[in-house]
Amino acid sequence: MQQPVQIDSNFIESTTSFIELVKELDSAFSNNTTIVPKRHHHHFPNPEVKEESTLLIMPAWKPSEDAGIKIVTVSPKNEMFELPSIQGSYLYLDATTGLLKAIIEAKSLTVKRTAATSALASSFLSKKSASTLLMIGTGALSVNLIQAHAAVRPIKKVFVWGRTSTKAKLIAEKLNGEKIEVKAVSKIASVISKVDIVSCATLSKTPLVLGKYLRKGQHVDLVGAYRPNMREADNETIKKASIFIDSYSGGLNESGDILIPLKEGIISKDDIKAELFQLCSKQKKGRIDDDEITVFKSVGHALEDLVAARYYFNKMND
C-alpha cells in the first residue's frame, strides 16, 4: 500500500507564498463546494498547569477530490515547557478511496492558513493604501500575519507589541530585512491610533484593542481569543465598527469578541455584515468608504485547513 507523504514544518515554511495561498482560499470560499461539519471543540482539565487545554477536531470534504481532518490541542501554558501552545497533525485523504495521502504538521499549516485568511479578509476590508500595521502578540502567528498582510497591502512600517518586550524585539529583528521597517513598542496606546491595520493574535481574556483609541478608516484583525471567555477587543471597538467574520457557524458561537457583546446587547446578530463566503462570492460588500472602521473576527474554519493541505501536497508533488 502506498505510504503517506510526510510534510513537515520546514517544507511548509520554505514553500509558502502568501499571495498564492490567499488566492486558493479566495477560490474555495467563493465556490463553497467543500462540506464542513461542525467541528468538535472539547475542553479538558490540565491540573499540572492549572488551566484547561482544548482539543479541536476539524474535518472537511470536497466530494470526489480530497478530504482531511485536523487534530489539534491548544495549551495556553505551554510556554512553561518552552513549547508552542498549538500542537497537532493534519491527515490529508483521497475523498474517493479514503487513502491517506499525507500527514502534515498541523501547527505550521494552521499558522499559515490563519495568516492567509486574515490577509484575504484584509483585501476586502482594509484600505487599499494601508501602509502601517500594529501587531499585538508575539506568538508563532505574529511574523506570519505581518508577512501575509504585506502580501496584499503596501505595508511599509510595522509596530510590534508583546507582554514580553524581548520577544517583540526579536520579531522586529527577524523582519527588518524584508523591506519593512519594524519597531517594538512598549505601549499599545502609543501607536494604535497611528496605523492603518491592527492585527491581534493573543490568548487574552481582557481586551487589548480599546475603541477609544481607534480612528476612522482603520481595519482591526482579531485572530486570537478562540474561547467564549477570551476577548481581544472591547465593546466600544465592536460598537464603532462594521463587523465581519470568517464563518457564521464559528464566529457566532465560539469567541468572546462576538459572544460577549451579543450577550450584553451591545450588538445583535444583524450587526454582523458578512462572512468570508459572502465576501469572496461578491454576495456582500466589504469596506464601503475610507472612513469606515472594520473588524474581522477569525476563529478558524476547516475549509481553510483543507485548502492549505491541498496547497502543500501539490507543492510536494510539483
Tab-separated table of C-alpha atoms in Angstrom:
chain	number	residue	atom	x	y	z
A	1	MET	CA	0.000	0.000	0.000
A	2	GLN	CA	1.211	3.496	-0.824
A	3	GLN	CA	2.744	5.214	2.175
A	4	PRO	CA	1.548	8.731	3.031
A	5	VAL	CA	3.822	11.676	2.329
A	6	GLN	CA	5.241	13.384	5.423
A	7	ILE	CA	5.092	17.186	5.182
A	8	ASP	CA	6.957	18.915	7.983
A	9	SER	CA	7.227	22.478	9.207
A	10	ASN	CA	10.465	23.121	7.305
A	11	PHE	CA	8.803	22.321	3.979
A	12	ILE	CA	5.788	24.477	4.817
A	13	GLU	CA	7.967	27.380	5.870
A	14	SER	CA	10.182	27.225	2.792
A	15	THR	CA	7.465	26.855	0.146
A	16	THR	CA	4.698	29.203	1.285
A	17	SER	CA	3.721	32.084	-0.963
A	18	PHE	CA	1.036	34.059	0.836
A	19	ILE	CA	-0.220	35.531	-2.440
A	20	GLU	CA	-0.753	32.006	-3.806
A	21	LEU	CA	-2.386	30.735	-0.620
A	22	VAL	CA	-4.700	33.760	-0.404
A	23	LYS	CA	-5.848	33.099	-3.981
A	24	GLU	CA	-6.533	29.435	-3.204
A	25	LEU	CA	-8.588	30.401	-0.154
A	26	ASP	CA	-10.476	33.066	-2.107
A	27	SER	CA	-11.464	30.494	-4.725
A	28	ALA	CA	-12.590	27.947	-2.118
A	29	PHE	CA	-14.670	30.433	-0.122
A	30	SER	CA	-16.173	31.768	-3.347
A	31	ASN	CA	-17.117	28.375	-4.809
A	32	ASN	CA	-18.267	26.964	-1.461
A	33	THR	CA	-18.286	23.329	-2.603
A	34	THR	CA	-16.480	21.969	0.459
A	35	ILE	CA	-18.536	20.052	3.014
A	36	VAL	CA	-17.600	21.157	6.522
A	37	PRO	CA	-19.322	19.543	9.520
A	38	LYS	CA	-19.373	21.370	12.805
A	39	ARG	CA	-16.008	20.934	14.456
A	40	HIS	CA	-15.553	19.124	17.728
A	41	HIS	CA	-14.393	21.516	20.404
A	42	HIS	CA	-13.520	19.878	23.727
A	43	HIS	CA	-12.001	21.473	26.811
A	44	PHE	CA	-10.241	19.202	29.251
A	45	PRO	CA	-8.567	19.802	32.619
A	46	ASN	CA	-4.809	20.200	32.787
A	47	PRO	CA	-4.105	20.125	36.541
A	48	GLU	CA	-0.335	20.376	36.185
A	49	VAL	CA	-0.585	23.927	34.814
A	50	LYS	CA	-3.916	24.807	36.460
A	51	GLU	CA	-5.558	25.877	33.208
A	52	GLU	CA	-7.708	23.945	30.744
A	53	SER	CA	-6.422	22.761	27.398
A	54	THR	CA	-8.555	22.393	24.276
A	55	LEU	CA	-8.862	19.572	21.753
A	56	LEU	CA	-10.072	20.563	18.291
A	57	ILE	CA	-11.140	18.035	15.645
A	58	MET	CA	-11.875	19.654	12.287
A	59	PRO	CA	-12.988	17.546	9.285
A	60	ALA	CA	-13.738	18.679	5.717
A	61	TRP	CA	-14.516	17.003	2.394
A	62	LYS	CA	-14.507	18.039	-1.244
A	63	PRO	CA	-16.510	15.178	-2.798
A	64	SER	CA	-14.634	13.037	-5.351
A	65	GLU	CA	-11.472	15.060	-4.765
A	66	ASP	CA	-9.949	15.239	-1.311
A	67	ALA	CA	-10.713	15.245	2.377
A	68	GLY	CA	-8.944	15.886	5.612
A	69	ILE	CA	-9.123	16.081	9.341
A	70	LYS	CA	-7.088	18.204	11.718
A	71	ILE	CA	-6.461	17.103	15.269
A	72	VAL	CA	-5.050	19.911	17.381
A	73	THR	CA	-4.520	20.702	21.028
A	74	VAL	CA	-4.241	24.232	22.372
A	75	SER	CA	-2.449	24.513	25.704
A	76	PRO	CA	-2.112	28.169	26.744
A	77	LYS	CA	0.515	27.426	29.382
A	78	ASN	CA	2.930	25.579	27.079
A	79	GLU	CA	5.461	28.361	27.414
A	80	MET	CA	6.250	26.775	30.780
A	81	PHE	CA	7.659	23.843	28.794
A	82	GLU	CA	9.186	26.027	26.071
A	83	LEU	CA	6.676	24.654	23.579
A	84	PRO	CA	4.181	26.373	21.232
A	85	SER	CA	0.625	26.440	22.542
A	86	ILE	CA	-0.651	24.718	19.370
A	87	GLN	CA	0.259	21.076	18.695
A	88	GLY	CA	-1.234	18.642	16.194
A	89	SER	CA	-1.354	16.840	12.855
A	90	TYR	CA	-3.405	17.039	9.667
A	91	LEU	CA	-4.450	13.857	7.838
A	92	TYR	CA	-4.937	14.512	4.110
A	93	LEU	CA	-7.042	11.917	2.284
A	94	ASP	CA	-8.299	10.871	-1.130
A	95	ALA	CA	-12.045	11.563	-0.860
A	96	THR	CA	-12.972	8.710	-3.237
A	97	THR	CA	-10.897	5.858	-1.835
A	98	GLY	CA	-10.150	7.110	1.653
A	99	LEU	CA	-6.423	6.586	1.018
A	100	LEU	CA	-4.230	8.578	3.400
A	101	LYS	CA	-2.148	10.751	1.078
A	102	ALA	CA	-0.216	12.889	3.544
A	103	ILE	CA	0.437	13.568	7.211
A	104	ILE	CA	1.084	17.265	7.644
A	105	GLU	CA	2.486	19.099	10.653
A	106	ALA	CA	-0.612	20.970	11.815
A	107	LYS	CA	0.864	23.855	13.778
A	108	SER	CA	2.671	25.292	10.771
A	109	LEU	CA	-0.258	24.567	8.471
A	110	THR	CA	-2.615	26.324	10.895
A	111	VAL	CA	-0.349	29.341	11.270
A	112	LYS	CA	-0.010	29.792	7.505
A	113	ARG	CA	-3.679	29.311	6.641
A	114	THR	CA	-4.786	31.565	9.505
A	115	ALA	CA	-2.482	34.380	8.404
A	116	ALA	CA	-3.547	33.952	4.777
A	117	THR	CA	-7.215	34.072	5.795
A	118	SER	CA	-6.655	37.349	7.639
A	119	ALA	CA	-4.913	38.718	4.555
A	120	LEU	CA	-7.826	37.564	2.389
A	121	ALA	CA	-10.249	39.404	4.674
A	122	SER	CA	-7.980	42.461	4.649
A	123	SER	CA	-8.156	42.548	0.852
A	124	PHE	CA	-11.872	43.291	1.251
A	125	LEU	CA	-11.815	45.290	4.481
A	126	SER	CA	-8.674	47.396	4.827
A	127	LYS	CA	-7.948	50.471	2.736
A	128	LYS	CA	-6.033	49.654	-0.432
A	129	SER	CA	-3.461	52.267	0.566
A	130	ALA	CA	-2.881	50.737	4.033
A	131	SER	CA	0.854	51.022	4.730
A	132	THR	CA	1.178	50.780	8.523
A	133	LEU	CA	0.344	47.928	10.881
A	134	LEU	CA	0.355	47.244	14.610
A	135	MET	CA	0.948	43.608	15.530
A	136	ILE	CA	-0.327	42.770	19.009
A	137	GLY	CA	1.106	39.472	20.169
A	138	THR	CA	4.441	37.744	19.718
A	139	GLY	CA	3.485	34.107	19.177
A	140	ALA	CA	4.027	31.968	16.093
A	141	LEU	CA	1.295	33.817	14.211
A	142	SER	CA	2.773	37.284	14.535
A	143	VAL	CA	5.522	37.077	11.912
A	144	ASN	CA	3.179	35.280	9.523
A	145	LEU	CA	0.375	37.796	9.961
A	146	ILE	CA	2.754	40.645	9.187
A	147	GLN	CA	4.033	38.866	6.075
A	148	ALA	CA	0.545	37.919	4.915
A	149	HIS	CA	-0.877	41.423	5.330
A	150	ALA	CA	2.161	42.788	3.493
A	151	ALA	CA	1.375	40.427	0.611
A	152	VAL	CA	-1.971	42.118	-0.067
A	153	ARG	CA	-1.316	45.688	1.085
A	154	PRO	CA	1.703	48.018	0.672
A	155	ILE	CA	2.853	47.678	4.296
A	156	LYS	CA	5.958	49.778	4.923
A	157	LYS	CA	6.044	50.193	8.704
A	158	VAL	CA	5.079	47.766	11.461
A	159	PHE	CA	4.925	48.155	15.238
A	160	VAL	CA	5.063	45.046	17.438
A	161	TRP	CA	3.762	44.826	21.000
A	162	GLY	CA	4.038	41.857	23.310
A	163	ARG	CA	3.742	41.208	27.019
A	164	THR	CA	7.456	40.421	26.872
A	165	SER	CA	9.445	43.199	25.250
A	166	THR	CA	12.289	40.803	24.420
A	167	LYS	CA	10.022	38.751	22.137
A	168	ALA	CA	8.734	41.889	20.405
A	169	LYS	CA	12.318	42.966	19.732
A	170	LEU	CA	13.189	39.525	18.338
A	171	ILE	CA	10.310	39.736	15.861
A	172	ALA	CA	11.428	43.206	14.838
A	173	GLU	CA	14.953	41.914	14.253
A	174	LYS	CA	13.687	38.930	12.254
A	175	LEU	CA	11.620	41.043	9.863
A	176	ASN	CA	13.760	44.133	9.392
A	177	GLY	CA	15.477	42.547	6.401
A	178	GLU	CA	12.212	42.267	4.464
A	179	LYS	CA	11.964	45.856	3.232
A	180	ILE	CA	9.596	46.620	6.088
A	181	GLU	CA	10.533	48.893	8.961
A	182	VAL	CA	9.651	47.005	12.144
A	183	LYS	CA	9.792	48.507	15.633
A	184	ALA	CA	8.998	47.019	19.032
A	185	VAL	CA	6.817	49.226	21.247
A	186	SER	CA	6.115	49.120	24.970
A	187	LYS	CA	2.577	50.528	24.916
A	188	ILE	CA	-0.298	49.740	22.566
A	189	ALA	CA	-1.897	53.126	23.207
A	190	SER	CA	1.165	54.967	21.940
A	191	VAL	CA	0.764	53.721	18.364
A	192	ILE	CA	-2.658	52.151	17.825
A	193	SER	CA	-4.253	55.354	16.507
A	194	LYS	CA	-1.377	55.883	14.067
A	195	VAL	CA	-1.722	52.697	11.997
A	196	ASP	CA	-3.994	51.590	9.171
A	197	ILE	CA	-4.300	47.966	10.300
A	198	VAL	CA	-4.345	46.481	13.802
A	199	SER	CA	-3.737	42.725	13.918
A	200	CYS	CA	-4.159	40.943	17.234
A	201	ALA	CA	-3.231	37.319	17.906
A	202	THR	CA	-3.232	36.540	21.616
A	203	LEU	CA	-4.907	34.335	24.206
A	204	SER	CA	-6.013	37.358	26.207
A	205	LYS	CA	-9.059	37.241	28.458
A	206	THR	CA	-9.194	41.030	28.721
A	207	PRO	CA	-9.422	43.481	25.795
A	208	LEU	CA	-6.204	44.814	24.328
A	209	VAL	CA	-7.773	46.775	21.465
A	210	LEU	CA	-9.687	49.671	23.001
A	211	GLY	CA	-12.201	51.505	20.880
A	212	LYS	CA	-11.444	54.900	22.410
A	213	TYR	CA	-8.106	54.896	20.573
A	214	LEU	CA	-9.419	53.893	17.147
A	215	ARG	CA	-9.753	56.419	14.340
A	216	LYS	CA	-11.722	56.494	11.120
A	217	GLY	CA	-10.601	54.202	8.338
A	218	GLN	CA	-8.792	51.581	10.401
A	219	HIS	CA	-9.102	47.826	9.967
A	220	VAL	CA	-8.920	45.554	13.032
A	221	ASP	CA	-7.940	41.912	12.530
A	222	LEU	CA	-8.833	39.744	15.560
A	223	VAL	CA	-7.231	36.312	15.322
A	224	GLY	CA	-6.789	35.018	18.872
A	225	ALA	CA	-9.406	34.716	21.654
A	226	TYR	CA	-10.858	31.405	20.460
A	227	ARG	CA	-12.970	30.708	23.565
A	228	PRO	CA	-16.133	32.386	24.912
A	229	ASN	CA	-14.261	33.795	27.928
A	230	MET	CA	-11.484	35.332	25.825
A	231	ARG	CA	-11.563	38.635	24.002
A	232	GLU	CA	-9.090	40.957	22.330
A	233	ALA	CA	-11.345	43.954	21.609
A	234	ASP	CA	-13.622	45.857	23.962
A	235	ASN	CA	-17.288	46.720	23.483
A	236	GLU	CA	-16.513	50.187	22.165
A	237	THR	CA	-14.430	48.718	19.356
A	238	ILE	CA	-17.213	46.334	18.366
A	239	LYS	CA	-19.848	49.066	18.619
A	240	LYS	CA	-17.891	51.528	16.454
A	241	ALA	CA	-17.015	49.058	13.716
A	242	SER	CA	-18.561	47.208	10.805
A	243	ILE	CA	-18.155	43.574	11.842
A	244	PHE	CA	-17.173	40.689	9.566
A	245	ILE	CA	-16.391	37.067	10.461
A	246	ASP	CA	-14.823	34.075	8.734
A	247	SER	CA	-17.983	31.976	9.145
A	248	TYR	CA	-21.305	32.395	10.898
A	249	SER	CA	-21.069	28.850	12.294
A	250	GLY	CA	-17.881	29.570	14.211
A	251	GLY	CA	-17.897	33.324	14.654
A	252	LEU	CA	-21.274	33.458	16.372
A	253	ASN	CA	-20.609	30.576	18.727
A	254	GLU	CA	-17.008	30.400	19.872
A	255	SER	CA	-15.230	33.686	20.616
A	256	GLY	CA	-15.847	36.171	23.382
A	257	ASP	CA	-15.079	39.010	20.963
A	258	ILE	CA	-18.509	38.407	19.423
A	259	LEU	CA	-20.367	36.395	22.080
A	260	ILE	CA	-19.862	38.837	24.957
A	261	PRO	CA	-21.147	41.934	23.068
A	262	LEU	CA	-24.079	39.843	21.802
A	263	LYS	CA	-24.920	38.676	25.318
A	264	GLU	CA	-24.663	42.202	26.711
A	265	GLY	CA	-26.867	43.647	23.974
A	266	ILE	CA	-24.095	45.829	22.547
A	267	ILE	CA	-24.766	44.310	19.123
A	268	SER	CA	-27.241	41.885	17.572
A	269	LYS	CA	-26.644	39.144	15.019
A	270	ASP	CA	-27.972	41.526	12.367
A	271	ASP	CA	-24.966	43.767	13.008
A	272	ILE	CA	-22.657	41.144	11.506
A	273	LYS	CA	-22.201	42.479	7.981
A	274	ALA	CA	-20.941	39.344	6.240
A	275	GLU	CA	-18.886	36.160	6.432
A	276	LEU	CA	-15.985	35.326	4.133
A	277	PHE	CA	-18.149	33.095	1.930
A	278	GLN	CA	-20.304	36.128	1.101
A	279	LEU	CA	-17.372	38.491	0.593
A	280	CYS	CA	-15.477	36.142	-1.720
A	281	SER	CA	-18.551	35.292	-3.785
A	282	LYS	CA	-19.428	39.009	-4.056
A	283	GLN	CA	-22.816	38.439	-2.416
A	284	LYS	CA	-21.994	41.192	0.059
A	285	LYS	CA	-19.584	44.115	0.074
A	286	GLY	CA	-16.674	44.694	2.380
A	287	ARG	CA	-15.377	48.179	3.139
A	288	ILE	CA	-17.730	50.871	1.841
A	289	ASP	CA	-15.594	54.002	2.257
A	290	ASP	CA	-12.281	55.223	3.667
A	291	ASP	CA	-13.854	56.462	6.915
A	292	GLU	CA	-15.349	53.121	7.946
A	293	ILE	CA	-13.789	51.169	10.810
A	294	THR	CA	-13.854	47.449	10.023
A	295	VAL	CA	-13.346	44.438	12.279
A	296	PHE	CA	-12.641	40.904	11.086
A	297	LYS	CA	-13.024	38.133	13.642
A	298	SER	CA	-11.389	34.838	12.758
A	299	VAL	CA	-11.965	31.638	14.736
A	300	GLY	CA	-10.760	29.241	12.041
A	301	HIS	CA	-12.648	27.071	9.561
A	302	ALA	CA	-11.910	23.541	8.359
A	303	LEU	CA	-12.182	24.692	4.745
A	304	GLU	CA	-9.019	26.716	5.317
A	305	ASP	CA	-7.155	23.641	6.551
A	306	LEU	CA	-8.187	21.510	3.578
A	307	VAL	CA	-7.196	24.251	1.130
A	308	ALA	CA	-3.795	24.593	2.801
A	309	ALA	CA	-3.261	20.816	2.913
A	310	ARG	CA	-4.028	20.572	-0.816
A	311	TYR	CA	-1.713	23.505	-1.493
A	312	TYR	CA	1.256	21.930	0.319
A	313	PHE	CA	0.582	18.436	-1.051
A	314	ASN	CA	0.624	19.831	-4.584
A	315	LYS	CA	3.829	21.737	-3.784
A	316	MET	CA	5.411	18.489	-2.602
A	317	ASN	CA	4.454	16.802	-5.867
A	318	ASP	CA	5.407	19.586	-8.286
